[in-house]
Structures are given as structure tokens and as C-alpha cells.
C-alpha positions as CSV (number, residue, x, y, z in Angstrom):
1,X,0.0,0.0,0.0
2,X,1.3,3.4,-0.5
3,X,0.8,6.2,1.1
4,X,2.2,9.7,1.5
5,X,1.9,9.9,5.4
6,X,5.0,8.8,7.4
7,X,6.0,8.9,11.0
8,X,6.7,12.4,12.6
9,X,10.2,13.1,12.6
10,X,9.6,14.2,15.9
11,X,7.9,10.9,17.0
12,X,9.5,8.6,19.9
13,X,7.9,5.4,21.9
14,X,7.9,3.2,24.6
15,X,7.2,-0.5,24.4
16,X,5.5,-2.0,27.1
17,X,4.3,-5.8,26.2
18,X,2.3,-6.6,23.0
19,X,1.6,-2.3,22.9
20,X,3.4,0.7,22.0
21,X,3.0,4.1,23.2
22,X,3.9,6.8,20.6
23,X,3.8,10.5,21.3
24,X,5.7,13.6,19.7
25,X,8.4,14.9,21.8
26,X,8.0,18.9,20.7
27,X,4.7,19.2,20.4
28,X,3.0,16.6,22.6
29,X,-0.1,14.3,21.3
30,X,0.0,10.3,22.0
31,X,-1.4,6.8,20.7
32,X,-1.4,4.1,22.1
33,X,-0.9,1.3,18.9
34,X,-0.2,-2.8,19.0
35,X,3.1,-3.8,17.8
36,X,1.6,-5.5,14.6
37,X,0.2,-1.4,13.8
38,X,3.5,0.0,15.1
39,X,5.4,-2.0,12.7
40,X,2.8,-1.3,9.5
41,X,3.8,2.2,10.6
42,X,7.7,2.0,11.1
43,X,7.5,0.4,7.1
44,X,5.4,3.7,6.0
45,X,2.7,1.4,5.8
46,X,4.0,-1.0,3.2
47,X,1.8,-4.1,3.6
48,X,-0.8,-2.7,5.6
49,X,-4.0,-4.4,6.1
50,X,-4.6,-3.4,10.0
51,X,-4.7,0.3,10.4
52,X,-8.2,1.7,8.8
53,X,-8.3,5.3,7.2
54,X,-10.4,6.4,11.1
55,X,-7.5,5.0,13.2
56,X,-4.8,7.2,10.3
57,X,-6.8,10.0,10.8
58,X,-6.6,10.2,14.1
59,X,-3.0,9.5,14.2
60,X,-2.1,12.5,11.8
61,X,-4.6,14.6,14.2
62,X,-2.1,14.0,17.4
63,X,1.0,14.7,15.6
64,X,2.1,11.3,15.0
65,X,1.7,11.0,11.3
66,X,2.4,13.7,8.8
67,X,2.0,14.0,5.1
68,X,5.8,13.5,3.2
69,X,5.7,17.2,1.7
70,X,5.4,18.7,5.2
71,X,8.3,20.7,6.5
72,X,8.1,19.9,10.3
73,X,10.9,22.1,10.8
74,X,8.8,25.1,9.1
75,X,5.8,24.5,10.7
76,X,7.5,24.3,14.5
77,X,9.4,27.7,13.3
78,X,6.1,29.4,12.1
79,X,4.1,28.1,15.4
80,X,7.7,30.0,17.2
81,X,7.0,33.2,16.1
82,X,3.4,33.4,16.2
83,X,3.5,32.2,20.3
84,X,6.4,34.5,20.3
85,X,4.2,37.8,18.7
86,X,1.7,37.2,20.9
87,X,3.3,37.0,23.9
88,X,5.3,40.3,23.5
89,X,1.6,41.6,22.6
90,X,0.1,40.9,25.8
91,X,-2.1,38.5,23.9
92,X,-1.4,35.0,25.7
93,X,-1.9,37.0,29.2
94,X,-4.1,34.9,31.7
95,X,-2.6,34.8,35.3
96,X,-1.1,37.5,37.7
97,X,0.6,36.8,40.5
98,X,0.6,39.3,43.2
99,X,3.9,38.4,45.6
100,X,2.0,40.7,48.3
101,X,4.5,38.9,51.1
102,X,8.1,37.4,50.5
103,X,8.3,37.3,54.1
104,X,7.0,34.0,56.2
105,X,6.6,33.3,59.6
106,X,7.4,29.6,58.6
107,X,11.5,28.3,57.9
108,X,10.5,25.4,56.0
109,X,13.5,23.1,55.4
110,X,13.0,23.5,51.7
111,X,11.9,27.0,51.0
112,X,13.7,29.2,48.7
113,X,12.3,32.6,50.4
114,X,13.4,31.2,54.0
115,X,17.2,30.4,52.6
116,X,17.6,33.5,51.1
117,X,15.9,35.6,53.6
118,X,18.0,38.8,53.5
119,X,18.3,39.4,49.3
120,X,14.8,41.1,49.2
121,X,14.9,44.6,49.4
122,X,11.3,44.6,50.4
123,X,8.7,42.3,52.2
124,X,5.2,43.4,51.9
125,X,3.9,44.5,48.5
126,X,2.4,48.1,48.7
127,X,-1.1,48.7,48.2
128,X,-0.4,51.2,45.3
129,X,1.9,48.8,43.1
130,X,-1.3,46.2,43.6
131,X,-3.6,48.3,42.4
132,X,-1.6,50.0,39.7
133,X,-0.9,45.9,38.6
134,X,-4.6,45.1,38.8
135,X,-5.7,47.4,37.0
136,X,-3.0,47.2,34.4
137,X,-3.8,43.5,34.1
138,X,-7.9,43.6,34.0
139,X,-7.3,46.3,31.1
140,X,-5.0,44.0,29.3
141,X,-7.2,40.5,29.9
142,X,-10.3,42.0,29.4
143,X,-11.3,40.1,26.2
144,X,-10.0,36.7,27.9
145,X,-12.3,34.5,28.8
146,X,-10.8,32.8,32.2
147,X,-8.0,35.3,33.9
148,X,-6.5,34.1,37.4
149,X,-4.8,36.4,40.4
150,X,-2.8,34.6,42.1
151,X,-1.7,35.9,46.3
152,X,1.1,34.8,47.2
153,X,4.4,34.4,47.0
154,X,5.8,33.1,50.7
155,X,3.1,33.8,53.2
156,X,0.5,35.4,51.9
157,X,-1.5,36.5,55.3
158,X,1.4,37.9,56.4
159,X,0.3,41.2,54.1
160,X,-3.7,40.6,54.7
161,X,-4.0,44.6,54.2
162,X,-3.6,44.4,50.5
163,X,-5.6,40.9,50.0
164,X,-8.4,43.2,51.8
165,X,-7.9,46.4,50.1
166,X,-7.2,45.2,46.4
167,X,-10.4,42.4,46.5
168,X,-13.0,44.9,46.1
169,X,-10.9,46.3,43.5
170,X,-11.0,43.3,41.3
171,X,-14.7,42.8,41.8
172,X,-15.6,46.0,41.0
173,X,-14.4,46.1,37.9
174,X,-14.5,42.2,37.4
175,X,-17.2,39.7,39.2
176,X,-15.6,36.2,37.5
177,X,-11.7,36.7,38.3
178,X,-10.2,33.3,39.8
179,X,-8.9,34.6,43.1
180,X,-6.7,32.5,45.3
181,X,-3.7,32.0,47.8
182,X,-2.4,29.1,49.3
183,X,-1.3,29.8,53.2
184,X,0.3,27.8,56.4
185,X,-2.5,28.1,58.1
186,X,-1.4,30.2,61.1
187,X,-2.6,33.2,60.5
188,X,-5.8,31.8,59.5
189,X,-9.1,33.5,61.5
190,X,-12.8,33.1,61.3
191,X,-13.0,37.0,60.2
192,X,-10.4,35.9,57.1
193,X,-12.1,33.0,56.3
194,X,-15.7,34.9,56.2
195,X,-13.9,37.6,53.8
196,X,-13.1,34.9,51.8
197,X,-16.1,33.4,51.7
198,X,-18.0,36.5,50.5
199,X,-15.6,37.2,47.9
200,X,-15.1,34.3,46.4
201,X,-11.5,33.7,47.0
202,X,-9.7,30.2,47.0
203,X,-7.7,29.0,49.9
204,X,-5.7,26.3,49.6
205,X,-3.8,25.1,52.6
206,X,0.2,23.9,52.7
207,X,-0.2,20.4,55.0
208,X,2.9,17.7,54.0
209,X,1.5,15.0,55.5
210,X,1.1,13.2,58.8
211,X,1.7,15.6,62.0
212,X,5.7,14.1,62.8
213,X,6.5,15.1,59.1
214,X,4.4,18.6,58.6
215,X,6.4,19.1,61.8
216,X,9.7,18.2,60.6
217,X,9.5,20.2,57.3
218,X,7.2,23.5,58.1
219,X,9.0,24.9,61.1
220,X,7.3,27.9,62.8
221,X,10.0,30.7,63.9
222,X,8.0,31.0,67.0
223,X,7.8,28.0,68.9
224,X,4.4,29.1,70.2
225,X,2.8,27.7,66.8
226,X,2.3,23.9,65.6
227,X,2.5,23.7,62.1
228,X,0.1,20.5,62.1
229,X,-2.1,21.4,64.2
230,X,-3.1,25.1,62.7
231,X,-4.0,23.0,59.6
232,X,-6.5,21.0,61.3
233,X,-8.0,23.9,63.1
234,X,-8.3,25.9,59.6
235,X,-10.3,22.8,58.4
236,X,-12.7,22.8,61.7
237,X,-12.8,26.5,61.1
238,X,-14.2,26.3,57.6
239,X,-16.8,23.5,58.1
240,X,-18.5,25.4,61.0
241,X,-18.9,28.0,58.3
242,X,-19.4,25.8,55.5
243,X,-16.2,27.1,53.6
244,X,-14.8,24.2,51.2
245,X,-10.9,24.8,51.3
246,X,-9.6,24.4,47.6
247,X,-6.6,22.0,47.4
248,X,-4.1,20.8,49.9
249,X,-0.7,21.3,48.8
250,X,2.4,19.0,49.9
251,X,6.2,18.9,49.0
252,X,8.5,16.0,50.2
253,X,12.5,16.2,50.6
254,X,12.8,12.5,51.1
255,X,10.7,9.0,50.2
256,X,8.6,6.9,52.4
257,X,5.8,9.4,52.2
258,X,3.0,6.7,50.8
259,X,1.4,6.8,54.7
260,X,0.9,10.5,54.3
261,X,-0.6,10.5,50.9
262,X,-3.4,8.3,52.5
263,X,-3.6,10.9,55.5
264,X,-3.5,13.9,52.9
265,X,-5.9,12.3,50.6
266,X,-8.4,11.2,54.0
267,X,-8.4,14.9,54.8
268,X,-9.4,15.8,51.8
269,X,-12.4,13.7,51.5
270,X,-13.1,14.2,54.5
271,X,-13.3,18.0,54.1
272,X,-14.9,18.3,50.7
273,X,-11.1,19.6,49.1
274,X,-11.3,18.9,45.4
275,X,-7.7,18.9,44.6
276,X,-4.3,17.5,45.9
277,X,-1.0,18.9,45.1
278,X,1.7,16.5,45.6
279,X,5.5,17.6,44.7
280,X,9.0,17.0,45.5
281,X,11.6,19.3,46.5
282,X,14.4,19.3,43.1
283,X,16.9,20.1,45.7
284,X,16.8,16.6,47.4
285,X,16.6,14.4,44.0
286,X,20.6,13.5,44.8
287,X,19.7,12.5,48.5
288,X,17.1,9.5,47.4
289,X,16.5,6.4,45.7
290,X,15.2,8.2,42.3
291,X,12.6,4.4,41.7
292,X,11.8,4.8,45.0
293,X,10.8,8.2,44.5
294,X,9.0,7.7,41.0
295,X,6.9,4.7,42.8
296,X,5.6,6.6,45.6
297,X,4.7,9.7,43.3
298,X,2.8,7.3,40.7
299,X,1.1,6.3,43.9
300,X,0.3,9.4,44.9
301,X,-1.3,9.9,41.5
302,X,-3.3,6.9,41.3
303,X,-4.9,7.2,44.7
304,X,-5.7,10.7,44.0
305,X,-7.5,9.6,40.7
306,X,-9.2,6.5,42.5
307,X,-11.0,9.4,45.3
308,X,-12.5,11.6,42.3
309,X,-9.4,14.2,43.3
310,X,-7.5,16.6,40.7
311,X,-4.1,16.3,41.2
312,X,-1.0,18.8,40.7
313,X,2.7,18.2,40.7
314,X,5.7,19.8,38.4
315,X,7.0,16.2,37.8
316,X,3.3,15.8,36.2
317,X,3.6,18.5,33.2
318,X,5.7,17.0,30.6
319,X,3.0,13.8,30.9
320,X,0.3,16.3,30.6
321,X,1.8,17.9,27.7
322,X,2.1,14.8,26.0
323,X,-1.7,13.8,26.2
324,X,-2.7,17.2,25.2
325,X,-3.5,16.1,21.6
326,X,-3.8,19.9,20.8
327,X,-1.2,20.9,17.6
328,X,-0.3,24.1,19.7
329,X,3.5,24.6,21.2
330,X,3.7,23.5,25.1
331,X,5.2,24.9,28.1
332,X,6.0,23.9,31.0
333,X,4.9,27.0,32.7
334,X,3.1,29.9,31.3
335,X,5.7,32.1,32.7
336,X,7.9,31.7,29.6
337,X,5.4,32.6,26.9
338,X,3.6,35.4,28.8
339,X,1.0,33.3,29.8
340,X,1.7,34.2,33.8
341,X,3.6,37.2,35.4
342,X,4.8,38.6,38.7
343,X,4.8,42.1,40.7
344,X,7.1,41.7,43.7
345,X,7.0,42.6,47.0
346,X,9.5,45.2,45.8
347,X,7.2,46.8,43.0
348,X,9.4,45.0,40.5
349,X,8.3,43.2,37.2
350,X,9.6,39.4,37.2
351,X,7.8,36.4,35.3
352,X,8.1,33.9,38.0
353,X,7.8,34.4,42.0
354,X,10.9,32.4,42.4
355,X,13.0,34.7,40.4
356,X,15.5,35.9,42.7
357,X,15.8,39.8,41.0
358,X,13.3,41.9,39.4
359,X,13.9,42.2,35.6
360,X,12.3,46.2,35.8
361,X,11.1,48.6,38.2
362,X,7.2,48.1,37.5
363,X,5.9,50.6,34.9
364,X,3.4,48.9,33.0
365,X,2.6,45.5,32.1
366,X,2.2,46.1,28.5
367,X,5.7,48.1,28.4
368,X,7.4,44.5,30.4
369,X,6.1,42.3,28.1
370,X,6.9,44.3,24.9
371,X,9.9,44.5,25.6
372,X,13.2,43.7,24.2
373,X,14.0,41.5,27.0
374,X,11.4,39.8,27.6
375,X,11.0,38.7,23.8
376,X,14.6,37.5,24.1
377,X,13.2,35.0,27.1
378,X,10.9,33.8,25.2
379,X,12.9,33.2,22.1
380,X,15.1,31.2,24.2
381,X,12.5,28.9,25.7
382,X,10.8,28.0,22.2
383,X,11.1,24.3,21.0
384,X,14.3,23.2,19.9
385,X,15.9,26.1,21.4
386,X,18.0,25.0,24.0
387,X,20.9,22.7,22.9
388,X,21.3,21.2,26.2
389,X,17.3,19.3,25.6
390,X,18.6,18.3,21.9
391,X,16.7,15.0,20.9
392,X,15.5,14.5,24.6
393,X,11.9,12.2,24.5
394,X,10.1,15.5,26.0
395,X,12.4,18.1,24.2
396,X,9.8,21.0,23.7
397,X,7.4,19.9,27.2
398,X,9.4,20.0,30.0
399,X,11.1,22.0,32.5
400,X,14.0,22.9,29.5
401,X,13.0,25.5,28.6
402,X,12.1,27.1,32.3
403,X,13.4,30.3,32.6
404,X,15.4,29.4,36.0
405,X,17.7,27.0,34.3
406,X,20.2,28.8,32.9
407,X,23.2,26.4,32.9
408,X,23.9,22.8,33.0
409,X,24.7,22.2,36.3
410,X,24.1,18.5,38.4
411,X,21.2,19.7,39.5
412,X,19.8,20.3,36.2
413,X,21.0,16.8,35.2
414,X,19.5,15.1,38.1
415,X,16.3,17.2,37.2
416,X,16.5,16.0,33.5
417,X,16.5,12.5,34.1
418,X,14.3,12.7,37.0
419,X,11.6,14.1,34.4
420,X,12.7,11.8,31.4
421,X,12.0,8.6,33.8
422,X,8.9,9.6,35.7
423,X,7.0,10.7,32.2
424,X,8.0,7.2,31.1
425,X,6.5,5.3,34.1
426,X,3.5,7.7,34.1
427,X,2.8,6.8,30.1
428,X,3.6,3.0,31.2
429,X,0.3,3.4,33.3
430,X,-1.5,4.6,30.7
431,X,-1.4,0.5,29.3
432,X,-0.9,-1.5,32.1
């Protein structure tokens, strides 16, 4: 048979028994085909009596087929520029995040804000830089049809004046903003909780599992405070007022965590919370068994499907990428492509809250993302860009192309294969 559709140059797979999972490492898209199909298609279909013109179809439409003629390497460049125009446009603009503390009253053993505690110029965002933001981003996003502020970027409560001052702001001049913040817990009252409540604003809480390890990992600088207990107040606290907490969010340094993913994931059911975020601090990736690791996230992930929960993590992106059958350029944050952006506690522009310096004094956000600079980051972080990801199996839809990594260093490699493994096991579920 002959046939002017071949494989995607781009195209790489994973055997796993009698099946074959194929997916396209820069643009995402997957299929899951039996080796009898998979070898029809490794022959450009010479001898095929298998795959029917539905099941080709619907290979070219996730990006594992393509037609001969077609210049892959024109088409990824074209798709560049246009994410590239739009960003420096303002057009791609959905999320701002508002780092109204980069102070906390927490010294968690993993926290970047807590390590480098004296390099911030400024703690508490001003009222006047948030407003001048909001408004600057509800003027820009105003045609967009979801838009998300984001408090945060340590301990948010620690600056409760703006969160209090800037709501009504929002609301006034935009009813269906996402708002939300994601807290310790200790500064949590019935009064905050209420304002929440009334203005639609989504708390999620920071709990790392059972008591002895939220303990060992979210230290209080005052010893007056228990950093596991707070957390189960805050829950008590919103079902006497019927407030439904939004997500619980945990990070782990070390393995043998699978007992607190069934605490974390009991809490939530027991509390109404729709979504879990499970992570792992990068930091510790040289300190543990990296199987160990992948087994107890994959764990994690499958329990937290099997309770009707969402579920979050980093290490999860470059699998989520994949299955988005969607033709569009990935990222693995929107901070790169404009999607996402950050006023600091400073009144600087950066595009993520873990960004160490501002890259301007705020002006505008227009004027940040227009600008030479900024289109130069993004430039950088499109597909194929970084030599360093060269033929990786998730070149273009992982954390490559993040704007933090900025040289290879063995914490970049232990990241990079950290990614490359997980997304394999993750994809190896898919079948088994």
C-alpha cells in the first residue's frame, strides 16, 4: 500500500508488552498502537491491512503522522513566532501573581524565600503597586475568557491589608476573576475566612503530610505555633462556616511518604477539598533512591484519581503535555510565553515568583512584556531552542525550557532525568 503519510520526525515510543505508546516529543499528542500497527507504521505502511483510514486520521490529528511534503521544521518555526508575537503583545496573558509577602513566619527546610531571607529589598507589597498591577492586568485581559490572580508568594497573610484592600478592586471592575492564595494556616481566623467566603476567594492550605513530618519540614520561627495542628483547626474552622478549602498542597525532601498520601488524601475527603497537590523538593533528588521516588509519586497519583481528586505536581507537566492532543507549542509554565507574570514585594516586574531579581522597576505591564528583554526570554525557551534538551523524548514539554535554568549544572541533570524517567513510568500506566 502506499501512502504519502510517514511517522513524525519528531515521534519517539515506549514499548510496554504486545503495545506501543507513541507521542511527539515537541509538540506533545500520543497513541497508544499494537506492535503489529506500530510496525505497518515504522514500514510507511507498506503491507498494511490493519490500520483503517479512522485509526490514520486520528494518528495524523495527534501529531504522530504527517504527510511526506510537510516541513516539520517550518511549521514548529512558524508556530515560534506566532506564540512569540503574541506574547510580547500581551495576547497569551491569563494569570497574575501578586507576591503581596516574600516574608513568612514559617522556615521550612525546603523553602527558597526562607534560605535566602535577607536578598529582598522589600517584604510586603504596597497597596499602590497592587492596584496599579490590577488594573493594568484587567485592562489587558479583558477580552480573555478565564483570567486568574494569584496571592502569594511566601506567606501570603502575612500582608492581609492588600488581599483586603485590592479584592473589592477586582470585583468592582471584574465579578468572575479566579482569586486564590495558598497559606500555612497560622494566621488563618474566622473573620479571614468569612472575607473569603463572601468574595469568592480560594484558599488552599500547605499540610505535608502526617503531624511528625508537617512538623519536621514547616518549622514555625515562633515555637508558640504547631505547624500541624493550625491546619487541622483551619479545616474545623471552615466546616463550621461551610467554607470548602480548595486544594491541599504538599512537598516531600525524602521517600517513604505513601502513609501521608493516604492521610492527605483522607483529609481531603473528609473536608470536601477537590484537589491535591503532591511535589518533590528538586533540591533533594541527589539524597534519594530516584525508583523509590517515582513509585511513591505514581502512587500518589493513582490514589488521587481512585478518590474523584485533581491532582498537581511539576514532575506531572511534561505527561500532561504529552496527552494534550492539541497541535499548539507546550510549556511547561506559562511564565515563559507570557501566559503568567509577577509584581514583587518590591514593586518589580519578574515572570516567575521564584526569580531571585526583578527584571524592571514596575511601569506597565504592557511596556514589560513588549519588551526587548522579555522577547529575548521567550525566544530562548521555544522548541528546539535549548541545545542542552537536543533530541530528549520530551524536548519541547518539559522543565528545559524554564526560565530558571540557565546552565547545565548536576542539578539540572539530576532534574532532566528525574523528568525523562517519571514521564516514562506515568505513560507505562496509561497501558498496564
Amino acid at each position: 500500500m502506499e501512502s504519502d503519510l510517514v511517522l513524525s520526525k519528531f515521534v519517539v515510543w515506549l514499548r510496554v508488552d504486545d503495545s506501543v505508546v507513541l507521542w511527539n516529543r515537541i509538540l506533545g499528542g500520543y497513541r497508544i498502537v499494537s506492535s503489529e500497527q506500530f510496525n505497518i507504521l515504522r514500514k510507511d505502511f507498506v503491507g498494511n491491512t490493519i490500520l483503517n483510514d479512522d485509526e490514520i486520521n486520528h494518528l495524523k490529528e495527534v501529531n504522530i503522522l504527517v504527510a511526506k511534503s510537510f516541513s516539520e521544521e517550518e511549521n514548529l518555526s512558524r508556530k515560534s513566532k506566532e506564540l512569540v508575537f503574541d506574547s510580547v503583545n500581551s495576547k497569551k496573558l491569563r494569570c497574575l501573581e501578586l507576591s503581596v509577602s516574600e516574608h513568612c513566619n514559617y522556615k521550612c527546610v525546603y523553602c527558597t524565600f526562607w534560605r535566602n531571607k535577607n536578598s529582598f529589598a522589600q517584604k510586603y507589597l504596597s497597596i499602590d503597586i497592587a492596584e496599579k498591577a490590577i488594573r493594568d492586568f484587567l485592562k489587558l485581559t479583558e477580552k480573555q475568557p478565564r483570567v486568574l490572580v494569584y496571592f502569594g508568594t511566601a506567606e501570603p497573610l502575612l500582608n492581609w491589608d492588600v488581599i483586603y484592600h485590592i479584592t473589592p478592586v477586582i470585583r468592582e471592575i471584574r465579578s468572575d476573576v479566579t482569586l486564590s492564595l495558598i497559606t500555612n494556616s497560622s494566621l488563618i481566623t474566622h473573620e479571614k475566612l468569612k472575607y473569603c467566603q463572601k468574595h469568592k476567594i480560594k484558599v488552599g492550605l500547605s499540610l505535608d503530610g502526617m503531624p511528625e513530618r508537617q512538623r519536621a519540614q514547616r518549622i514555625p520561627i515562633l515555637n508558640d505555633i504547631d505547624s500541624s495542628d493550625v491546619v487541622l483547626a483551619a479545616l474545623k474552622l471552615g466546616n463550621e462556616i461551610d467554607f470548602r478549602f480548595s486544594c491541599l498542597s504538599a512537598t516531600f525532601r525524602d521517600t517513604g511518604f505513601k502513609d501521608d498520601i493516604d492521610y492527605l488524601i483522607s483529609i481531603c475527603k473528609q473536608y470536601g477539598i477537590k484537589e491535591f497537590d503532591l511535589d518533590f523538593d528538586i533540591g533533594s533528588l541527589g539524597f534519594v533512591d530516584v525508583a523509590v521516588l517515582i513509585e511513591e509519586l505514581l502512587y500518589g497519583y493513582k490514589e488521587a484519581g481512585k478518590n474523584d481528586l485533581s491532582i498537581f505536581g511539576y514532575w506531572l507537566i511534561p505527561f500532561f503535555n504529552i496527552i494534550d492532543n492539541s497541535s499548539k507549542i507546550k510549556s511547561f509554565c506559562g511564565n515563559v510565553v507570557g501566559e503568567s507574570v509577577c509584581v514583587s514585594s518590591s514593586g518589580g516586574f519578574k515572570l516567575c515568583g521564584y526569580e531571585g531579581n526583578n527584571m524592571f522597576t514596575y511601569l506597565s505591564l504592557e511596556e514589560h512584556l513588549g519588551s526587548k528583554k522579555f522577547k529575548a526570554i521567550c525566544e530562548t525557551r521555544m522548541p528546539k531552542s535549548n541545545p542542552l534538551c537536543k533530541d530528549c523524548i520530551i524536548e519541547g514539554l518539559c522543565n528545559g525550557h524554564c526560565m530558571l535554568i540557565e546552565e547545565k549544572s548536576e542539578t539540572w541533570l539530576q532534574t532532566c532525568d528525574f523528568y525523562k524517567k517519571v514521564t516514562k513510568k506515568l505513560l507505562s500506566s496509561y497501558i498496564l
